[in-house]
mmCIF file of C-alpha atoms in Angstrom:
data_model
loop_
_atom_site.group_PDB
_atom_site.id
_atom_site.type_symbol
_atom_site.label_atom_id
_atom_site.label_comp_id
_atom_site.label_asym_id
_atom_site.label_seq_id
_atom_site.Cartn_x
_atom_site.Cartn_y
_atom_site.Cartn_z
ATOM 1 C CA MET G 1 103.704 77.301 123.672
ATOM 2 C CA GLN G 2 100.547 76.644 122.011
ATOM 3 C CA LYS G 3 98.193 79.089 124.088
ATOM 4 C CA SER G 4 100.957 82.193 122.803
ATOM 5 C CA HIS G 5 100.240 80.800 119.553
ATOM 6 C CA VAL G 6 96.271 80.811 119.656
ATOM 7 C CA PHE G 7 96.711 84.242 121.394
ATOM 8 C CA VAL G 8 98.770 85.960 118.098
ATOM 9 C CA GLY G 9 96.161 83.862 116.104
ATOM 10 C CA SER G 10 93.661 85.179 117.950
ATOM 11 C CA MET G 11 95.105 88.493 117.589
ATOM 12 C CA ALA G 12 95.926 87.584 113.749
ATOM 13 C CA LEU G 13 91.980 87.392 113.764
ATOM 14 C CA ALA G 14 91.333 90.651 115.582
ATOM 15 C CA CYS G 15 93.533 92.875 112.986
ATOM 16 C CA LEU G 16 91.530 91.151 109.705
ATOM 17 C CA LEU G 17 88.900 91.985 111.620
ATOM 18 C CA VAL G 18 89.158 95.314 112.064
ATOM 19 C CA SER G 19 90.418 95.723 109.011
ATOM 20 C CA ALA G 20 87.151 94.346 107.272
ATOM 21 C CA GLY G 21 85.452 96.002 109.122
ATOM 22 C CA CYS G 22 83.841 93.876 111.468
ATOM 23 C CA ASN G 23 84.108 96.682 114.169
ATOM 24 C CA SER G 24 80.990 98.864 112.707
ATOM 25 C CA ARG G 25 78.002 98.484 114.284
ATOM 26 C CA ALA G 26 74.796 97.671 112.135
ATOM 27 C CA ASP G 27 72.696 101.078 112.218
ATOM 28 C CA GLU G 28 76.822 102.622 111.070
ATOM 29 C CA GLU G 29 77.667 104.078 107.695
ATOM 30 C CA PRO G 30 79.794 100.763 106.053
ATOM 31 C CA ALA G 31 83.155 100.085 106.327
ATOM 32 C CA ALA G 32 85.472 99.002 103.067
ATOM 33 C CA PRO G 33 85.797 96.168 102.720
ATOM 34 C CA ALA G 34 88.608 94.609 103.218
ATOM 35 C CA THR G 35 90.979 92.773 100.151
ATOM 36 C CA THR G 36 94.122 91.151 100.101
ATOM 37 C CA GLU G 37 94.075 91.638 96.217
ATOM 38 C CA ALA G 38 92.592 93.804 93.556
ATOM 39 C CA PRO G 39 91.484 92.545 90.135
ATOM 40 C CA ALA G 40 94.405 94.814 87.607
ATOM 41 C CA THR G 41 92.032 95.630 85.747
ATOM 42 C CA THR G 42 90.535 97.615 88.815
ATOM 43 C CA ALA G 43 93.762 98.083 90.331
ATOM 44 C CA ALA G 44 94.641 99.799 87.318
ATOM 45 C CA ALA G 45 91.336 101.368 86.295
ATOM 46 C CA ASP G 46 91.394 103.141 90.424
ATOM 47 C CA THR G 47 94.268 104.986 89.592
ATOM 48 C CA ALA G 48 94.258 105.725 86.616
ATOM 49 C CA ALA G 49 92.969 109.471 86.873
ATOM 50 C CA PRO G 50 92.440 111.574 89.067
ATOM 51 C CA ALA G 51 89.602 112.175 91.119
ATOM 52 C CA ALA G 52 89.640 116.511 89.849
ATOM 53 C CA ASP G 53 90.737 115.776 86.301
ATOM 54 C CA VAL G 54 87.617 114.187 85.444
ATOM 55 C CA GLU G 55 83.851 116.105 85.295
ATOM 56 C CA PHE G 56 80.767 113.815 85.676
ATOM 57 C CA ALA G 57 79.104 115.317 82.402
ATOM 58 C CA SER G 58 81.778 114.392 80.491
ATOM 59 C CA LEU G 59 81.135 111.067 80.983
ATOM 60 C CA THR G 60 78.503 108.195 79.858
ATOM 61 C CA GLY G 61 77.786 105.498 83.004
ATOM 62 C CA ASP G 62 77.185 101.935 81.694
ATOM 63 C CA PRO G 63 74.700 100.154 84.214
ATOM 64 C CA ALA G 64 75.723 97.008 83.322
ATOM 65 C CA ALA G 65 79.633 97.862 84.108
ATOM 66 C CA GLY G 66 78.763 99.828 87.741
ATOM 67 C CA GLU G 67 76.335 96.678 88.825
ATOM 68 C CA LYS G 68 79.784 95.283 88.653
ATOM 69 C CA ALA G 69 81.598 97.475 89.905
ATOM 70 C CA PHE G 70 78.937 98.068 93.010
ATOM 71 C CA ALA G 71 79.528 94.227 93.677
ATOM 72 C CA VAL G 72 82.210 95.610 96.724
ATOM 73 C CA CYS G 73 79.350 98.123 98.243
ATOM 74 C CA THR G 74 77.235 95.047 98.516
ATOM 75 C CA THR G 75 78.673 94.686 101.698
ATOM 76 C CA CYS G 76 77.744 96.709 103.516
ATOM 77 C CA HIS G 77 75.147 97.957 101.267
ATOM 78 C CA SER G 78 72.023 96.509 99.617
ATOM 79 C CA VAL G 79 69.368 97.903 96.213
ATOM 80 C CA GLU G 80 66.526 96.437 97.905
ATOM 81 C CA ALA G 81 63.979 98.864 99.019
ATOM 82 C CA GLY G 82 63.895 99.108 103.010
ATOM 83 C CA VAL G 83 66.870 96.186 103.520
ATOM 84 C CA ASN G 84 70.050 97.886 105.480
ATOM 85 C CA LYS G 85 72.979 96.597 106.132
ATOM 86 C CA THR G 86 75.996 98.116 108.148
ATOM 87 C CA GLY G 87 75.497 101.206 105.745
ATOM 88 C CA PRO G 88 72.049 101.835 104.677
ATOM 89 C CA SER G 89 70.123 100.493 101.256
ATOM 90 C CA LEU G 90 71.091 102.799 98.187
ATOM 91 C CA HIS G 91 67.223 101.684 97.023
ATOM 92 C CA GLY G 92 66.338 105.599 96.009
ATOM 93 C CA VAL G 93 69.747 106.897 96.549
ATOM 94 C CA VAL G 94 70.033 109.111 93.470
ATOM 95 C CA GLY G 95 67.858 112.259 94.448
ATOM 96 C CA ARG G 96 67.648 111.810 97.595
ATOM 97 C CA GLU G 97 68.270 114.263 100.350
ATOM 98 C CA ALA G 98 72.001 112.168 102.560
ATOM 99 C CA GLY G 99 70.284 111.318 105.911
ATOM 100 C CA SER G 100 66.561 110.440 105.844
ATOM 101 C CA ILE G 101 66.323 106.807 105.695
ATOM 102 C CA ALA G 102 64.475 107.306 108.691
ATOM 103 C CA ASP G 103 65.213 103.633 110.423
ATOM 104 C CA PHE G 104 69.136 103.954 109.854
ATOM 105 C CA ASN G 105 70.953 105.794 112.150
ATOM 106 C CA TYR G 106 73.321 108.060 110.739
ATOM 107 C CA SER G 107 76.191 110.434 111.211
ATOM 108 C CA ASP G 108 75.908 113.889 112.700
ATOM 109 C CA ALA G 109 78.105 115.028 110.049
ATOM 110 C CA ASN G 110 75.813 113.043 107.390
ATOM 111 C CA LYS G 111 72.749 114.201 108.963
ATOM 112 C CA SER G 112 73.601 117.855 108.936
ATOM 113 C CA SER G 113 75.779 117.646 105.369
ATOM 114 C CA GLY G 114 72.390 119.123 103.202
ATOM 115 C CA ILE G 115 73.185 117.528 100.851
ATOM 116 C CA THR G 116 70.914 115.718 97.741
ATOM 117 C CA TRP G 117 72.204 113.159 96.410
ATOM 118 C CA THR G 118 72.532 114.075 92.536
ATOM 119 C CA PRO G 119 74.445 112.091 90.011
ATOM 120 C CA GLU G 120 77.115 114.682 89.877
ATOM 121 C CA GLU G 121 77.559 114.714 94.525
ATOM 122 C CA LEU G 122 77.498 111.213 94.022
ATOM 123 C CA PHE G 123 80.297 111.377 91.484
ATOM 124 C CA VAL G 124 82.145 113.553 94.128
ATOM 125 C CA TYR G 125 81.942 111.619 97.518
ATOM 126 C CA LEU G 126 82.335 108.629 95.648
ATOM 127 C CA ALA G 127 85.852 109.879 94.919
ATOM 128 C CA ASP G 128 86.110 110.572 98.426
ATOM 129 C CA PRO G 129 83.597 110.026 101.358
ATOM 130 C CA GLN G 130 85.283 111.210 104.216
ATOM 131 C CA ALA G 131 86.856 114.424 102.265
ATOM 132 C CA THR G 132 83.325 115.374 101.080
ATOM 133 C CA ILE G 133 81.595 115.039 104.595
ATOM 134 C CA PRO G 134 84.140 115.078 107.252
ATOM 135 C CA GLY G 135 83.120 112.719 109.874
ATOM 136 C CA THR G 136 81.266 110.544 108.506
ATOM 137 C CA LYS G 137 81.174 107.063 109.632
ATOM 138 C CA MET G 138 81.774 105.634 106.096
ATOM 139 C CA ILE G 139 85.529 104.292 106.281
ATOM 140 C CA PHE G 140 85.173 103.321 102.468
ATOM 141 C CA PRO G 141 88.372 104.839 100.167
ATOM 142 C CA GLY G 142 86.670 106.028 97.371
ATOM 143 C CA LEU G 143 86.661 105.023 93.697
ATOM 144 C CA LYS G 144 88.942 106.504 92.193
ATOM 145 C CA ASP G 145 88.338 105.982 88.506
ATOM 146 C CA PRO G 146 85.363 108.409 87.209
ATOM 147 C CA GLN G 147 84.376 106.161 85.007
ATOM 148 C CA LYS G 148 83.828 103.277 87.555
ATOM 149 C CA ARG G 149 82.183 106.416 89.712
ATOM 150 C CA ALA G 150 80.181 107.223 86.364
ATOM 151 C CA ASP G 151 78.777 103.621 85.720
ATOM 152 C CA VAL G 152 77.805 102.773 89.375
ATOM 153 C CA ILE G 153 76.096 105.688 89.018
ATOM 154 C CA ALA G 154 74.352 105.467 86.317
ATOM 155 C CA TYR G 155 73.530 101.116 88.270
ATOM 156 C CA LEU G 156 72.623 102.914 91.182
ATOM 157 C CA GLU G 157 69.741 104.932 88.941
ATOM 158 C CA THR G 158 68.184 102.139 87.785
ATOM 159 C CA GLN G 159 67.305 100.762 91.237
ATOM 160 C CA SER G 160 64.322 103.221 92.449
#
């Protein structure tokens, strides 16, 4: 009887690790961090407006708010130069070509996307990475709140 509880517990732990993105290798793009409950402001804000309803140019990003929103990204990304995690370093990402960090193993889709990470491109990508670059290894579901995306981009612009 005890053995079956250990097996069930191990399976539950394995499922938790997979859902947390722990099945990713260090040379892949990031998995979405697992959360059991989002803060009330995040849940409400991320569903407030569909991505297509707002253009990046109509928003003013706040780097301080962006640093707070970026906290979920730190599971997989660093803003320190040369520090790759599950995802590549985002130091100097604004203006950089997609898939261009030499010591990071990007997906073929990312490397061949032809994207330069302008603020406008990041705004679209951060809403739905899979839709922007089909085949990317990044399984993050996206930031649906346009203002949060603008804030994260404003923060990333300060990290170069």
